[in-house]
Each structure stands twice: as C-alpha cells, then as structure tokens.
C-alpha cells in the first residue's frame, strides 16, 4: 500500500512538473521542481481524486496547513497519513 | 468634455436593503457575514458567506416576474428602484433615448443555472421552464432595468470577474463625459451563493472558513457575498439645471491589464490603474484622502495592492486611509465595486471612513492606515475605488466631494 501511495503521488507531482516520475526525487521541494501555486492546487486536487481523501489546504496560509508540502517526501508522508485516517 | 455626477444610489447587500441601512452598518462596523443557508450546504467545505438576509421575493415581485428574474436580476431591480427614486429622474420622451444602463456581473443567473442543471442531471428531468435562457443570461439584469425604467440609450453588461462593476461604472462615466448619454444607470450585481457557485470557489483553496480579515497578518482568504449596488450617473449641467441633490462627482477612471497570470495579481498592473485614474482626474496622489481597497483578504491580493498603493503614493501612502469593506459584506464578485462605491460616497458626503473590520495583527507587508475595526470621521476631498480581477483586469475610479 505504502509504496503505491508514494508512486502515485510522485506520478501526480511529475505530471504537474512536466517531468518523468524517475526524474523526481524525494528530497526535492515543489519549488525545485517548478510547480507553482496553480500546479500545487491541481496536484492536491489529483491527490484527493486518486485516493478519495480530503486534503486540508488553504493557499493563503500553506505554512499553517497540516498538509506539509515542503518536499516530495513530506507530501507522500502527509498523503499516507490522510489515507490511513480517512480510509474505510 | 462633460462633467459627471452621481445623483442616486441604491443597494441590497449583506449589510442592508438600502443605501441608508448600508451606510449605517458601515459606520458601525457591522459584519454581514455568517453561516450559509443554501441547499446542500452540508456537502460544502466552505459554509461561510455574506448572504442577503430577510429578503422575500414575493414581497417585491409577482409570479410572472419571478419566472423571468434570477436572484441577481431581482437584486439589481431593487437597487435600481432606490437609486432612480433618489435621483428624481423620469425617463420619458427624448430624454429616455439619452439615458442607458450598463451593469457588471460575473456569473449572471447562476442560481438559475444551478437549479436547472440539477433538474436535468440530478433529477433526470427532460424538460425545463421555457424562460431559462432569458433568465440566466448575463444581460438579463441590464435589460430588465432598461424595460422597467424606460432607458432607451446605450445599454449593455460588462463581465470582468471581480472588476465587473468598476468597469461598468467606468463605461457609464465615459459615455456621459463624451456626450453619448445624459444619464446612465450603472453598478453591478452578483448572486453566486448557490451550491455550484461556492463549490467552484472551494476548488481554488483561497476561501476562508472563519472570516474575511483584509490586511491582517492572520488573514486566511476571501469570503463570498451577494447583492447589488446601482447608481445614477448624470451629466453635471443636467443635474444642476434641475436642482438635483448631487452625492459626488466622478472625476477619473482607468483600466489596465496585467497581461501576466490568470489568477495571480500584478503590482505593476494595479499601480498603472491607480496612477491612471489620478491622471485622468488630473490630481496628484496627495489630494486623495481615502482609498476603498480591493482588499479581498487573500495573502496575494492584499500585499500586492499595498505595494501598488505605496508605489504610486510614495510618501503620501503613510497618510492616506485605505479600508476594505469586504470584511463586512464579503466579496460580491461582479457586484462588489458597486457596493464598495457606497463607502466612497459616504466618505465624501458624510465624512465617515468605513473600517476594515476583523483586523487583528499588523502585517509588515500591508503597513498602511487600514482604518482598523472602527469607522473614522475625516473630511476627504478625493477618493479612489480599486478593483483588480482574476484574469489581470484592473479598474480604478476616482470621485470628488461636491
């Protein structure tokens, strides 16, 4: 399950960054990958649709969000947590 | 070029059902924002809005009229009736052809669309009411104002998202200034607080779940409102000749395009519109005592707007008062500039500056005098009203005390 989440999240971020999933590494930030604020909002939408979860995220205060977007790894971790919390 | 004055004002919005009620609420710093009461609100993650409360369509319009008037049209007609009554104008004979109506709206008859998409998609109906098209079209409000009050001159609708009303009022100003019309009914209306309207905004993730706090460091987004503001703009000589009560003079207008980003605002585009309005009014920035800000309460708008004002106003930026009444009535999208122009009229005519309520923490990126939380008495000679739309389309009006 866990690696599926990771692969799918990377695929979603790669799509927004117009990169191959293999070119996305876990320690990179979305900024590094060239994903802007609109790309981020679209990525979150794709994540919600893919995993059937609701992501708490307000673009006005990204730093206050429980959804940590500081790196690819943090996004994967946050999605794993939400999937565990919201499944079933 | 003809000079242009305002001789009538009307509104229905979350703060009141008339201009007088709205002035009173703005003076008292009342908040018209609260829990949304709309169908399927439980399926929304944003449940907050500035709704027009205690409004009963049956008390204003008969069944046949309601079959043709979407909520945004109803709001427009209510506001127009008040504005035209105050102006004392009657549109008949030759004069009817010299008077028109130009209004702003972004979504038009969105409630009508929402209800009828439900009927055909959700409820599986294969038939809708015959008047859905004339009810939902964006120009329905302008056309019904034209028909109700016999306005036969230039009439149309402007849709530039959150700047629609300012663009509309700018066109009305120009039409009179250039001698194309003697009087124009102008302003805007919006009624987007339906399930589909709010759901679409949720997607952008820029909406607040608790309050609209423009310029406050802890602001966390916009809150949507609904309602209408309508004014009568009139050629100054025409108004004076008939002894009309003049509320304010419209002295400048400017519109610019950022040509940059579909949602992110540009400091330069905003600054060019502000300085353009000053130039058009032939005044220097230090003459301006008050700016009604676009002030949406989003992170991006408020800091960009403050930077633009600072850039144009220089040293005087520290003295000018700038407030966002969206903190009280929410963001009326295509109708917002019209309701906000009421705050400008109040500043010029009554010497009362509407506050930015909900202000809690200073933000170094918005370090201007935002008239926090309480209205202020001040005599001002010139005011500006800012509107900066999604799509990078900016429109700024300049008004003068008479």
Coordinates of C-alpha atoms in Angstrom, one line a residue:
Chain A
X1 CA 0.0 0.0 0.0
X2 CA 2.6 2.4 1.2
X3 CA 4.8 2.2 -2.0
X4 CA 1.7 2.5 -4.1
X5 CA 0.9 5.8 -2.4
X6 CA 4.4 7.0 -3.0
X7 CA 4.5 6.0 -6.6
X8 CA 1.1 7.6 -7.3
X9 CA 2.0 10.9 -5.5
X10 CA 5.2 11.1 -7.4
X11 CA 3.4 10.5 -10.7
X12 CA 0.9 13.3 -9.9
X13 CA 3.7 15.7 -9.0
X14 CA 5.7 14.7 -12.0
X15 CA 2.7 15.4 -14.2
X16 CA 2.5 19.0 -12.8
X17 CA 6.2 19.5 -13.2
X18 CA 6.2 18.1 -16.8
X19 CA 8.8 15.6 -15.8
X20 CA 9.2 11.8 -15.9
X21 CA 8.4 10.2 -12.4
X22 CA 12.0 8.9 -12.5
X23 CA 13.3 12.5 -12.5
X24 CA 11.5 13.4 -9.3
X25 CA 13.4 12.7 -6.1
X26 CA 12.1 12.6 -2.6
X27 CA 14.1 15.4 -1.1
X28 CA 13.2 18.0 -3.8
X29 CA 10.7 20.8 -3.0
X30 CA 7.8 21.6 -5.3
X31 CA 9.6 24.9 -6.0
X32 CA 12.7 23.0 -7.1
X33 CA 10.5 21.0 -9.5
X34 CA 9.0 24.2 -10.9
X35 CA 5.5 23.5 -9.6
X36 CA 3.8 26.9 -9.0
X37 CA 0.8 27.7 -6.8
X38 CA -1.7 26.7 -9.5
X39 CA 0.2 23.5 -10.2
X40 CA 0.1 22.8 -6.4
X41 CA -3.6 23.3 -6.2
X42 CA -4.1 21.0 -9.2
X43 CA -1.8 18.4 -7.7
X44 CA -3.8 18.4 -4.4
X45 CA -7.0 18.0 -6.4
X46 CA -5.5 15.0 -8.2
X47 CA -4.4 13.5 -4.9
X48 CA -7.9 13.9 -3.5
X49 CA -9.4 12.3 -6.5
X50 CA -6.8 9.4 -6.7
X51 CA -7.1 8.4 -3.0
X52 CA -10.6 9.5 -2.3
X53 CA -9.5 11.7 0.5
X54 CA -10.0 15.3 1.6
X55 CA -6.8 17.3 1.9
X56 CA -6.9 20.3 4.3
X57 CA -5.0 23.0 2.5
X58 CA -5.6 26.8 2.2
X59 CA -3.4 28.5 -0.3
X60 CA -3.4 31.7 1.8
X61 CA -1.5 30.0 4.7
X62 CA 0.3 27.0 3.3
X63 CA 2.7 27.0 6.3
X64 CA -0.2 26.6 8.8
X65 CA -1.7 23.7 6.9
X66 CA -1.4 20.2 8.5
X67 CA -0.6 19.2 4.9
X68 CA 3.2 19.6 4.7
X69 CA 4.3 20.5 1.2
X70 CA 7.9 21.3 1.9
X71 CA 9.2 18.4 -0.1
X72 CA 8.1 15.4 -2.2
X73 CA 8.8 13.2 0.8
X74 CA 6.7 15.3 3.1
X75 CA 3.8 15.3 0.7
X76 CA 4.0 11.5 0.4
X77 CA 4.0 11.2 4.2
X78 CA 1.1 13.5 4.6
X79 CA -0.9 11.6 2.0
X80 CA -0.1 8.3 3.7
X81 CA -1.3 9.7 7.0
X82 CA -4.6 11.0 5.4
X83 CA -5.2 7.8 3.6
X84 CA -4.8 5.9 6.9
X85 CA -7.0 8.3 8.8
X86 CA -9.7 8.6 6.2
X87 CA -9.9 5.0 4.8
X88 CA -13.0 2.9 5.5
Chain B
X1 CA -15.9 67.1 -22.1
X2 CA -18.9 66.9 -19.8
X3 CA -18.6 66.5 -16.1
X4 CA -20.3 63.6 -14.4
X5 CA -22.0 63.4 -11.1
X6 CA -23.9 60.8 -9.0
X7 CA -27.5 61.7 -8.2
X8 CA -28.8 58.4 -6.9
X9 CA -27.6 55.4 -5.0
X10 CA -29.4 52.1 -4.2
X11 CA -28.4 48.7 -2.9
X12 CA -29.3 45.4 -1.4
X13 CA -26.4 43.6 0.2
X14 CA -25.5 41.6 3.3
X15 CA -25.3 44.9 5.3
X16 CA -28.7 46.2 4.4
X17 CA -31.6 46.5 2.0
X18 CA -31.0 50.2 1.2
X19 CA -28.1 52.7 0.9
X20 CA -29.1 54.2 4.3
X21 CA -29.0 50.9 6.0
X22 CA -25.7 50.1 4.4
X23 CA -24.1 53.4 5.5
X24 CA -25.3 52.8 9.0
X25 CA -23.9 49.3 9.1
X26 CA -20.6 50.5 7.6
X27 CA -20.4 53.3 10.2
X28 CA -20.9 50.8 13.0
X29 CA -18.5 48.3 11.5
X30 CA -21.2 45.6 11.4
X31 CA -20.5 42.2 9.9
X32 CA -22.9 40.8 7.4
X33 CA -21.0 37.5 7.0
X34 CA -22.4 34.3 8.6
X35 CA -23.2 30.7 8.2
X36 CA -24.5 30.0 4.7
X37 CA -28.1 28.9 4.4
X38 CA -28.3 27.3 1.0
X39 CA -29.4 23.9 -0.4
X40 CA -26.8 21.1 0.1
X41 CA -24.6 23.3 2.3
X42 CA -23.6 20.1 4.2
X43 CA -21.7 19.0 1.1
X44 CA -19.6 22.2 1.0
X45 CA -16.4 22.6 2.9
X46 CA -16.8 26.4 2.9
X47 CA -20.0 27.2 4.8
X48 CA -19.5 30.9 5.3
X49 CA -20.8 33.8 3.2
X50 CA -22.3 37.2 3.1
X51 CA -25.9 36.4 2.2
X52 CA -28.7 38.9 1.7
X53 CA -30.9 38.1 4.7
X54 CA -34.6 38.6 5.3
X55 CA -35.2 39.0 1.6
X56 CA -38.7 37.8 0.4
X57 CA -39.0 37.9 -3.4
X58 CA -42.8 37.6 -3.1
X59 CA -43.0 41.0 -1.4
X60 CA -41.2 42.6 -4.4
X61 CA -42.1 40.6 -7.5
X62 CA -45.2 38.7 -8.7
X63 CA -45.1 35.2 -10.0
X64 CA -44.7 36.2 -13.7
X65 CA -41.8 38.5 -12.8
X66 CA -40.1 35.8 -10.7
X67 CA -40.3 33.4 -13.7
X68 CA -38.0 35.8 -15.5
X69 CA -35.9 37.4 -12.8
X70 CA -33.0 35.4 -11.4
X71 CA -31.9 36.5 -7.9
X72 CA -29.1 38.7 -9.4
X73 CA -31.8 40.5 -11.5
X74 CA -34.0 40.9 -8.5
X75 CA -31.2 42.4 -6.5
X76 CA -30.5 44.8 -9.4
X77 CA -34.1 45.9 -9.8
X78 CA -34.4 46.5 -6.0
X79 CA -31.2 48.6 -6.0
X80 CA -32.1 50.4 -9.3
X81 CA -35.5 51.4 -8.0
X82 CA -33.9 53.1 -4.9
X83 CA -31.2 54.8 -6.9
X84 CA -33.6 56.2 -9.6
X85 CA -36.2 57.3 -7.0
X86 CA -33.4 59.2 -5.2
X87 CA -32.3 60.9 -8.4
X88 CA -35.8 62.1 -9.1
X89 CA -35.3 61.4 -12.8
X90 CA -38.1 60.2 -15.1
X91 CA -37.0 58.7 -18.3
X92 CA -39.5 59.7 -21.0
X93 CA -39.7 61.3 -24.4
X94 CA -36.4 62.4 -25.9
X95 CA -34.5 62.0 -22.6
X96 CA -35.2 58.3 -22.5
X97 CA -33.0 57.9 -25.6
X98 CA -30.2 59.8 -23.9
X99 CA -30.2 57.5 -20.9
X100 CA -29.0 53.9 -20.7
X101 CA -27.9 51.2 -18.3
X102 CA -24.5 49.5 -18.0
X103 CA -24.1 46.9 -15.3
X104 CA -21.4 44.5 -14.2
X105 CA -21.9 40.8 -13.2
X106 CA -19.6 37.9 -13.3
X107 CA -21.9 34.9 -13.1
X108 CA -25.2 36.3 -14.2
X109 CA -28.1 34.0 -13.5
X110 CA -26.0 31.4 -11.7
X111 CA -28.8 30.3 -9.4
X112 CA -31.0 29.6 -12.4
X113 CA -28.2 27.5 -14.0
X114 CA -27.6 25.6 -10.8
X115 CA -31.3 24.8 -10.3
X116 CA -31.8 23.7 -13.8
X117 CA -28.7 21.6 -14.1
X118 CA -30.0 19.9 -11.0
X119 CA -33.3 19.3 -12.7
X120 CA -31.9 17.7 -15.8
X121 CA -28.8 15.9 -14.5
X122 CA -29.6 15.1 -10.8
X123 CA -33.4 14.6 -11.0
X124 CA -33.3 13.3 -14.6
X125 CA -36.0 15.6 -15.9
X126 CA -36.2 16.1 -19.6
X127 CA -37.9 19.4 -19.6
X128 CA -37.0 22.8 -18.1
X129 CA -39.1 26.0 -17.8
X130 CA -39.4 27.9 -21.1
X131 CA -37.7 31.1 -19.8
X132 CA -34.4 29.7 -18.5
X133 CA -32.3 31.3 -21.2
X134 CA -33.6 34.9 -20.8
X135 CA -33.5 34.3 -17.0
X136 CA -29.9 33.2 -16.8
X137 CA -28.2 35.4 -19.4
X138 CA -25.7 38.0 -18.1
X139 CA -27.5 40.9 -19.6
X140 CA -30.9 40.0 -18.1
X141 CA -30.5 42.5 -15.3
X142 CA -29.5 45.4 -17.5
X143 CA -32.3 44.6 -19.9
X144 CA -34.9 44.4 -17.2
X145 CA -33.7 47.7 -15.7
X146 CA -34.0 49.2 -19.2
X147 CA -37.5 47.9 -19.6
X148 CA -38.7 48.8 -16.1
X149 CA -37.5 52.3 -16.2
X150 CA -37.7 53.1 -20.0
X151 CA -34.0 53.6 -20.6
X152 CA -33.5 53.6 -24.4
X153 CA -29.9 54.7 -24.8
X154 CA -26.7 52.7 -24.7
X155 CA -27.2 49.6 -22.6
X156 CA -25.0 46.6 -22.0
X157 CA -23.4 44.3 -19.5
X158 CA -19.8 44.0 -18.6
X159 CA -18.2 40.8 -17.2
X160 CA -14.7 41.1 -15.9
X161 CA -15.0 38.9 -12.8
X162 CA -14.2 40.9 -9.7
X163 CA -13.8 44.2 -11.5
X164 CA -17.1 44.0 -13.5
X165 CA -18.8 46.8 -11.6
X166 CA -15.9 49.2 -11.7
X167 CA -15.5 48.5 -15.4
X168 CA -19.3 49.1 -15.9
X169 CA -19.3 52.3 -13.9
X170 CA -16.2 53.5 -15.9
X171 CA -18.1 52.9 -19.1
X172 CA -21.1 54.9 -17.8
X173 CA -18.7 57.7 -16.8
X174 CA -17.1 57.8 -20.2
X175 CA -20.4 57.7 -22.1
X176 CA -21.7 60.8 -20.3
X177 CA -18.3 62.5 -20.4
X178 CA -18.1 62.0 -24.2
X179 CA -21.7 63.3 -24.7
X180 CA -23.1 60.0 -25.8
X181 CA -25.6 59.9 -22.9
X182 CA -27.0 62.4 -20.4
X183 CA -27.7 59.9 -17.7
X184 CA -26.6 56.3 -17.0
X185 CA -27.9 53.8 -14.5
X186 CA -24.8 51.8 -13.5
X187 CA -23.3 49.5 -11.0
X188 CA -23.5 45.7 -10.7
X189 CA -25.0 42.6 -9.1
X190 CA -24.0 39.1 -8.2
X191 CA -25.7 36.1 -6.7
X192 CA -23.2 33.3 -6.7
X193 CA -24.1 31.8 -3.3
X194 CA -25.5 28.6 -4.6
X195 CA -24.1 25.1 -4.3
X196 CA -22.3 25.1 -7.6
X197 CA -21.1 28.7 -7.2
X198 CA -19.5 28.1 -3.8
X199 CA -18.2 24.6 -4.8
X200 CA -16.3 26.1 -7.8
X201 CA -14.6 28.7 -5.5
X202 CA -13.7 26.0 -2.9
X203 CA -11.6 24.4 -5.6
X204 CA -9.2 27.3 -5.7
X205 CA -8.4 26.9 -2.0
X206 CA -8.4 30.6 -1.4
X207 CA -11.6 30.8 0.7
X208 CA -11.6 31.5 4.5
X209 CA -13.6 29.2 6.8
X210 CA -13.9 31.8 9.6
X211 CA -13.7 35.5 8.5
X212 CA -12.6 37.9 5.9
X213 CA -9.7 39.9 7.5
X214 CA -8.1 42.1 4.9
X215 CA -4.6 43.4 5.6
X216 CA -4.4 41.5 8.9
X217 CA -1.3 39.3 9.2
X218 CA -3.5 36.3 10.1
X219 CA -5.9 36.7 7.1
X220 CA -6.7 33.4 5.5
X221 CA -8.7 34.1 2.5
X222 CA -11.8 35.6 1.0
X223 CA -15.5 35.2 1.9
X224 CA -18.0 35.4 -0.9
X225 CA -21.0 37.7 -0.7
X226 CA -24.0 38.6 -2.8
X227 CA -26.1 41.6 -3.7
X228 CA -26.2 44.7 -5.9
X229 CA -25.3 48.3 -5.9
X230 CA -26.8 50.7 -8.5
X231 CA -26.1 54.4 -9.1
X232 CA -27.5 57.1 -11.3
X233 CA -24.6 58.9 -13.1
X234 CA -25.7 62.2 -14.7
X235 CA -24.2 65.0 -16.7
X236 CA -23.3 67.7 -14.2
X237 CA -25.1 70.6 -16.0
X238 CA -28.2 68.5 -16.5
X239 CA -28.3 67.6 -12.7
X240 CA -27.6 71.3 -11.7
X241 CA -30.2 72.6 -14.1
X242 CA -32.9 70.6 -12.4
X243 CA -31.6 71.3 -8.9
X244 CA -30.7 67.6 -8.2
X245 CA -29.1 66.6 -4.9
X246 CA -25.5 65.7 -6.0
X247 CA -23.9 62.9 -4.0
X248 CA -20.4 63.1 -5.5
X249 CA -18.6 63.9 -8.8
X250 CA -16.9 61.1 -10.8
X251 CA -13.7 62.6 -11.9
X252 CA -11.4 59.8 -13.1
X253 CA -11.3 56.3 -14.4
X254 CA -8.6 54.0 -15.6
X255 CA -8.4 50.4 -16.7
X256 CA -5.3 48.3 -17.3
X257 CA -4.5 44.6 -18.0
X258 CA -1.6 42.8 -16.3
X259 CA -1.1 40.5 -19.3
X260 CA 0.6 38.1 -16.9
X261 CA -1.3 35.5 -15.0
X262 CA -4.9 34.2 -14.9
X263 CA -5.1 34.3 -11.1
X264 CA -2.1 35.9 -9.5
X265 CA -2.3 39.8 -9.2
X266 CA 0.4 42.1 -10.5
X267 CA 1.7 45.0 -8.5
X268 CA 2.6 46.8 -11.7
X269 CA -0.8 46.3 -13.4
X270 CA -2.6 47.6 -10.2
X271 CA -0.2 50.6 -9.9
X272 CA -0.8 51.6 -13.5
X273 CA -4.5 51.5 -13.0
X274 CA -4.3 53.6 -9.8
X275 CA -1.9 56.2 -11.3
X276 CA -4.0 56.2 -14.5
X277 CA -7.1 57.2 -12.5
X278 CA -5.2 60.0 -10.8
X279 CA -4.0 61.3 -14.2
X280 CA -7.5 61.0 -15.7
X281 CA -8.8 63.1 -12.7
X282 CA -5.9 65.5 -13.1
X283 CA -5.0 65.3 -9.5
X284 CA -1.8 64.3 -7.6
X285 CA -1.8 61.4 -5.2
X286 CA -1.6 63.8 -2.1
X287 CA -5.1 65.1 -2.9
X288 CA -6.6 61.6 -2.2
X289 CA -7.8 61.1 1.4
X290 CA -9.3 57.6 1.1
X291 CA -9.0 54.5 -1.0
X292 CA -11.6 51.8 -0.9
X293 CA -9.3 48.9 -1.4
X294 CA -10.0 45.7 -3.4
X295 CA -8.8 44.1 -0.2
X296 CA -10.0 40.6 -0.6
X297 CA -8.3 39.1 2.4
X298 CA -6.2 36.7 0.4
X299 CA -2.5 36.6 1.0
X300 CA -1.7 37.5 -2.6
X301 CA -4.1 40.4 -3.2
X302 CA -3.6 42.4 0.0
X303 CA 0.2 42.6 -0.1
X304 CA 0.2 43.3 -3.9
X305 CA -2.4 46.0 -3.5
X306 CA -0.5 47.7 -0.6
X307 CA 2.7 47.6 -2.6
X308 CA 1.0 49.2 -5.6
X309 CA -0.5 51.9 -3.5
X310 CA 2.9 52.6 -1.8
X311 CA 4.5 52.7 -5.2
X312 CA 2.1 55.3 -6.6
X313 CA 1.6 57.3 -3.5
X314 CA 5.2 57.5 -2.3
X315 CA 5.4 59.4 1.0
X316 CA 1.6 60.1 1.0
X317 CA 1.0 56.4 1.3
X318 CA 1.6 56.8 5.0
X319 CA -1.2 59.4 5.3
X320 CA -3.9 58.1 3.0
X321 CA -6.6 55.9 4.6
X322 CA -7.3 52.6 2.9
X323 CA -10.0 50.2 4.0
X324 CA -11.7 47.1 2.7
X325 CA -15.4 46.9 3.3
X326 CA -15.3 43.2 2.1
X327 CA -14.5 42.5 5.8
X328 CA -18.2 43.4 6.4
X329 CA -20.1 42.4 3.3
X330 CA -17.8 39.8 1.7
X331 CA -16.7 39.7 -1.9
X332 CA -19.6 40.4 -4.1
X333 CA -17.6 39.4 -7.2
X334 CA -19.1 41.2 -10.2
X335 CA -21.2 43.4 -7.9
X336 CA -18.5 44.3 -5.4
X337 CA -17.2 47.6 -6.8
X338 CA -20.7 49.0 -6.8
X339 CA -21.4 48.2 -3.2
X340 CA -18.0 49.5 -2.3
X341 CA -18.6 52.8 -4.1
X342 CA -21.2 53.4 -1.4
X343 CA -18.3 53.6 1.1
X344 CA -16.7 56.2 -1.2
X345 CA -19.9 58.2 -1.3
X346 CA -20.2 58.0 2.5
X347 CA -16.6 59.2 2.9
X348 CA -17.1 62.2 0.6
X349 CA -20.6 63.2 1.7
X350 CA -20.7 62.3 5.4
X351 CA -17.0 62.5 6.2
X352 CA -17.2 58.9 7.6
X353 CA -14.5 56.4 6.6
X354 CA -15.7 52.8 6.7
X355 CA -13.5 50.5 8.6
X356 CA -11.7 47.3 7.8
X357 CA -13.2 45.0 10.5
X358 CA -11.8 41.8 11.8
X359 CA -8.3 43.3 11.8
X360 CA -6.2 41.5 14.4
X361 CA -2.5 41.6 13.6
X362 CA -0.4 44.1 11.7
X363 CA 1.3 42.8 8.6
X364 CA 4.6 44.4 7.6
X365 CA 3.7 43.8 4.0
X366 CA 0.4 45.8 4.5
X367 CA 1.8 48.6 6.6
X368 CA -0.7 51.3 5.6
X369 CA -3.5 53.0 7.6
X370 CA -6.2 50.4 7.0
X371 CA -8.7 52.1 9.3
X372 CA -8.8 49.0 11.6
X373 CA -12.1 47.9 13.2
X374 CA -13.7 51.3 13.8
X375 CA -15.1 53.9 11.4
X376 CA -13.4 57.2 11.5
X377 CA -14.5 60.8 10.9
X378 CA -12.5 62.6 8.4
X379 CA -13.1 65.3 5.7
X380 CA -11.8 64.0 2.4
X381 CA -11.9 65.7 -1.0
X382 CA -11.0 62.9 -3.3
X383 CA -11.3 59.1 -3.0
X384 CA -10.3 56.1 -5.2
X385 CA -12.1 52.8 -5.5
X386 CA -9.9 49.8 -6.6
X387 CA -10.9 46.6 -8.3
X388 CA -8.5 44.0 -9.5
X389 CA -10.0 41.0 -11.3
X390 CA -8.9 37.4 -11.9
X391 CA -7.5 37.5 -15.4
X392 CA -5.4 40.5 -14.5
X393 CA -8.0 43.1 -15.5
X394 CA -7.9 46.2 -13.3
X395 CA -10.3 49.2 -12.9
X396 CA -10.0 52.2 -10.6
X397 CA -12.4 55.0 -10.2
X398 CA -11.8 58.5 -8.7
X399 CA -14.5 60.5 -7.0
X400 CA -14.6 64.1 -5.7
X401 CA -16.6 65.8 -3.0
X402 CA -19.1 68.4 -4.1

